[in-house]
Short mmCIF file of C-alpha atoms in Angstrom, two decimals:
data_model
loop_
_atom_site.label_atom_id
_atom_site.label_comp_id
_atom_site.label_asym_id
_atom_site.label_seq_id
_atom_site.Cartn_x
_atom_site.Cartn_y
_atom_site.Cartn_z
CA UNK A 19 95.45 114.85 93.86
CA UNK A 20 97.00 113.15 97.13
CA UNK A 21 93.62 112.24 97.95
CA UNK A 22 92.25 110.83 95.30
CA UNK A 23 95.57 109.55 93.90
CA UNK A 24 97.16 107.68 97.19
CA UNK A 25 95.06 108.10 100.49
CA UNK A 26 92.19 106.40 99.26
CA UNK A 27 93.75 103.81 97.55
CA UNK A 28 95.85 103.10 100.41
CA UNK A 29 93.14 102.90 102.33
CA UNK A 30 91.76 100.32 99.85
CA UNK A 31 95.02 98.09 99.96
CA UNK A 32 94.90 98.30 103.51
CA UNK A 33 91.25 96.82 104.18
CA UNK A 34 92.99 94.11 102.14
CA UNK A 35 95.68 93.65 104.35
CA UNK A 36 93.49 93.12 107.12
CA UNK A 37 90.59 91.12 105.58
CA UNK A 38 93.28 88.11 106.14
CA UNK A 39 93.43 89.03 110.09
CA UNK A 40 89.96 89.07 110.02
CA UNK A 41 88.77 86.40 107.29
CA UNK A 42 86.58 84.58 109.89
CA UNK A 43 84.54 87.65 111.00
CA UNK A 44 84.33 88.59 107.36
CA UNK A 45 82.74 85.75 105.71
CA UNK A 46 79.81 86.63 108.16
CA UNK A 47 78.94 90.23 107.20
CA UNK A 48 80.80 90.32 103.90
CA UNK A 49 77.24 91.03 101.93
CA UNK A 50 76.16 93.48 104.27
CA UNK A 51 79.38 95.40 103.01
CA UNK A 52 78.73 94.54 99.33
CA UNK A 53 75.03 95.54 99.27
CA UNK A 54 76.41 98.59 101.36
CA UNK A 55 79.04 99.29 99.51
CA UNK A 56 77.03 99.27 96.12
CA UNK A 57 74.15 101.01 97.34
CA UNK A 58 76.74 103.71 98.11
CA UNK A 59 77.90 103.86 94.80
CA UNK A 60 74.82 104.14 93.14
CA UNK A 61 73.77 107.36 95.64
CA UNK A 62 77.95 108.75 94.62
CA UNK A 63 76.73 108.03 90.92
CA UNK A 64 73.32 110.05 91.40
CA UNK A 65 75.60 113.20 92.95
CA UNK A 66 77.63 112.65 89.67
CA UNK A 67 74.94 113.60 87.24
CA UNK A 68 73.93 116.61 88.91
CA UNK A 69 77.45 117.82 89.63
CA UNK A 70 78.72 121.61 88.04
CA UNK A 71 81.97 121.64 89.57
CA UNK A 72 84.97 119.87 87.86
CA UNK A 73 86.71 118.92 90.98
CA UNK A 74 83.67 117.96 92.71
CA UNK A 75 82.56 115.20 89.70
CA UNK A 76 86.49 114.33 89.85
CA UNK A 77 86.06 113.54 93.64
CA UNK A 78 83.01 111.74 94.04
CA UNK A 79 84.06 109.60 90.95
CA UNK A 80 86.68 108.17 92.89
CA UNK A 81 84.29 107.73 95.81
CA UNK A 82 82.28 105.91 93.59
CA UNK A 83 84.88 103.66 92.36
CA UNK A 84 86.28 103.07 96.17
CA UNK A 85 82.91 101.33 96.49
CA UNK A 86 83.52 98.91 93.68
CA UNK A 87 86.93 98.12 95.62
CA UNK A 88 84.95 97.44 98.88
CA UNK A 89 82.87 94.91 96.38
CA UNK A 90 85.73 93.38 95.09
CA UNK A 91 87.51 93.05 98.48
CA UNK A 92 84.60 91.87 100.75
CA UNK A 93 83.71 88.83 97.54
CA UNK A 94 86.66 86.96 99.31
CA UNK A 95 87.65 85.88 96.12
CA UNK A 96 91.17 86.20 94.39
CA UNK A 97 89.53 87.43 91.31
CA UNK A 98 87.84 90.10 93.23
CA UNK A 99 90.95 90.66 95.28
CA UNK A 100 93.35 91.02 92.57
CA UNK A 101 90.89 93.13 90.39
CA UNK A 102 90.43 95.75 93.22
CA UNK A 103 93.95 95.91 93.39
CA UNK A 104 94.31 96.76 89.72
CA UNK A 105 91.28 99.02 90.22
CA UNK A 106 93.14 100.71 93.14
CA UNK A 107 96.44 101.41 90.92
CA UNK A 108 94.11 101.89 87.27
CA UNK A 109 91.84 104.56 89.13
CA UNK A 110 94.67 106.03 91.10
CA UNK A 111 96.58 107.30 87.96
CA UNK A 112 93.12 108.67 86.09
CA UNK A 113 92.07 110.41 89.00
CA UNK A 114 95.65 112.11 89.45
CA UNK A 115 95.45 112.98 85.74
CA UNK A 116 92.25 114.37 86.10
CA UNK A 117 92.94 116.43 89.52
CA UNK A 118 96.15 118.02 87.37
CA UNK A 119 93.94 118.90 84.58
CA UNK A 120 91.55 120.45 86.45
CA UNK A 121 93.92 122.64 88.37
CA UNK A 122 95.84 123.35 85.23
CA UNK A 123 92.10 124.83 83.66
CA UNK A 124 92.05 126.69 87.18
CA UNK A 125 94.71 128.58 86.73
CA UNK A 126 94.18 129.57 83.33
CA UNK A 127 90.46 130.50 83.40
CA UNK A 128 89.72 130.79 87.54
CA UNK A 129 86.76 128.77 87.63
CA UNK A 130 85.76 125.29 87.89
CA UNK A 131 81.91 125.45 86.75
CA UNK A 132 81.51 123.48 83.67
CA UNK A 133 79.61 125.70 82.14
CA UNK A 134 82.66 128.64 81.91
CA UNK A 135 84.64 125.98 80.84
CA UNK A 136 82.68 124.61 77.84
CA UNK A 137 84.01 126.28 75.38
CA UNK A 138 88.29 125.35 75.75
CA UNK A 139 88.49 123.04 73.61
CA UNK A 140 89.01 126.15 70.49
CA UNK A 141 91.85 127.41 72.95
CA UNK A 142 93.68 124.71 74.22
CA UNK A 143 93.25 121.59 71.75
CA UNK A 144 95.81 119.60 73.30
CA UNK A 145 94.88 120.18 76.83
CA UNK A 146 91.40 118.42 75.34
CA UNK A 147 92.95 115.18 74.24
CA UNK A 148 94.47 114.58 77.57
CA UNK A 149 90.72 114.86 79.17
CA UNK A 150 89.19 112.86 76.82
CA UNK A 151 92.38 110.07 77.73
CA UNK A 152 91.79 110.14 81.04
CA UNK A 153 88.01 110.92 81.14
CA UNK A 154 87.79 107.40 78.46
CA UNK A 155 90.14 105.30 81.00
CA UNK A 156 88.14 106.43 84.45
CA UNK A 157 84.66 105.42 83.10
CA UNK A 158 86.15 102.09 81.96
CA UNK A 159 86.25 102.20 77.86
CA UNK A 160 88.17 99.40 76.29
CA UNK A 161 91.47 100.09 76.42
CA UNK A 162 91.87 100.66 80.05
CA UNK A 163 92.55 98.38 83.16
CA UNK A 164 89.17 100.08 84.29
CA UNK A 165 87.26 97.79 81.72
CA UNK A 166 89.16 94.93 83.13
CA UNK A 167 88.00 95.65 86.46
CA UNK A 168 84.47 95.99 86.16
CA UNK A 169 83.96 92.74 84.54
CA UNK A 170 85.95 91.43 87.34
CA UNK A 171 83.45 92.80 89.61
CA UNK A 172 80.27 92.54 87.45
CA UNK A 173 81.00 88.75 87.16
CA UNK A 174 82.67 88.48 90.35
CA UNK A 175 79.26 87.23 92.38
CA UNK A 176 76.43 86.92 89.33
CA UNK A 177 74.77 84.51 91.97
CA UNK A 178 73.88 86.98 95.11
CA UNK A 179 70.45 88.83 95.35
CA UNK A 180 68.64 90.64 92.22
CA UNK A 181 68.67 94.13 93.73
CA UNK A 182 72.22 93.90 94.06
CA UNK A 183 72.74 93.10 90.19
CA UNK A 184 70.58 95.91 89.50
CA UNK A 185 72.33 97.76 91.68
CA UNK A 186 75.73 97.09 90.57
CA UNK A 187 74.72 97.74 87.00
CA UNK A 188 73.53 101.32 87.57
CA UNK A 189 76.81 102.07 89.59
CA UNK A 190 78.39 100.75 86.52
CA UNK A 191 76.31 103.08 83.97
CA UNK A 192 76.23 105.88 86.44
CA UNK A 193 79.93 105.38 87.21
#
């Protein structure tokens, strides 16, 4: 949960910090790190699918959404700036949430496969809810800050290469 929860995103605020020490070397390379920075993403978002562990998907979910802050940050833009920020604090709560819940059906079953797992919603209804919360708000549905933060980013630079649009909208369906 520390992981996922703070050390990432403060690693995330902190490239912001410095992108203003560093604005002139930035503007330079800044779609190298976008196009990187997707294409990263989209590889997280392939591991996704084939994931069976629940801590694993939980993990490189937030990886994958780290890579949508590096888009947002390296835009030099204030929309893209201010919507990784709310990405950093929106993702850092789900991804707590989900860590918790994943170590709470740890220690009540000992495994983390998915497919041992399948079958607790008949024993633990309200344990269920909270997933499908948090599991709604971390893949952006329309009640989150998530949702806000992918159009932010979607929109953010409509005018740079094709590949990266395609590439930015299969991070967003795989994501």
């Amino acid at each position: 949960m520390i992981l996922a929860g703070v050390l990432l995103k403060l690693g995330g605020y902190g490239l912001m910090r410095v992108l203003f020490f560093m604005h002139d070397y930035s503007v330079n390379y800044n779609y190298f790190w976008i196009g990187l920075s997707l294409y990263g993403s989209f590889i997280v978002g392939c591991l996704c699918i084939c994931q069976v562990d629940i801590k694993s998907l939980i993990a490189y979910s937030s990886v994958a959404h780290i890579g949508l802050v590096l888009c947002g940050i390296f835009s030099i833009n204030i929309w893209g700036l201010c919507g990784s920020l709310v990405l950093i604090i929106g993702h850092g709560l789900c991804s707590s949430g989900l860590f918790c819940l994943a170590n709470i059906i740890y220690e009540r079953v000992g495994r983390r496969r998915f497919i041992v797992n399948r079958g607790l919603i008949v024993f633990i209804p309200s344990l269920s809810l909270f997933w499908f919360i948090l599991r709604a708000n971390n893949i952006a549905s329309p009640i989150s800050l998530n949702l806000l933060v992918n159009d932010y980013v979607l929109f953010l630079d409509w005018e740079f290469l094709s590949f990266v649009r395609c590439n930015k909208t299969m991070t967003f369906l795989f994501d």
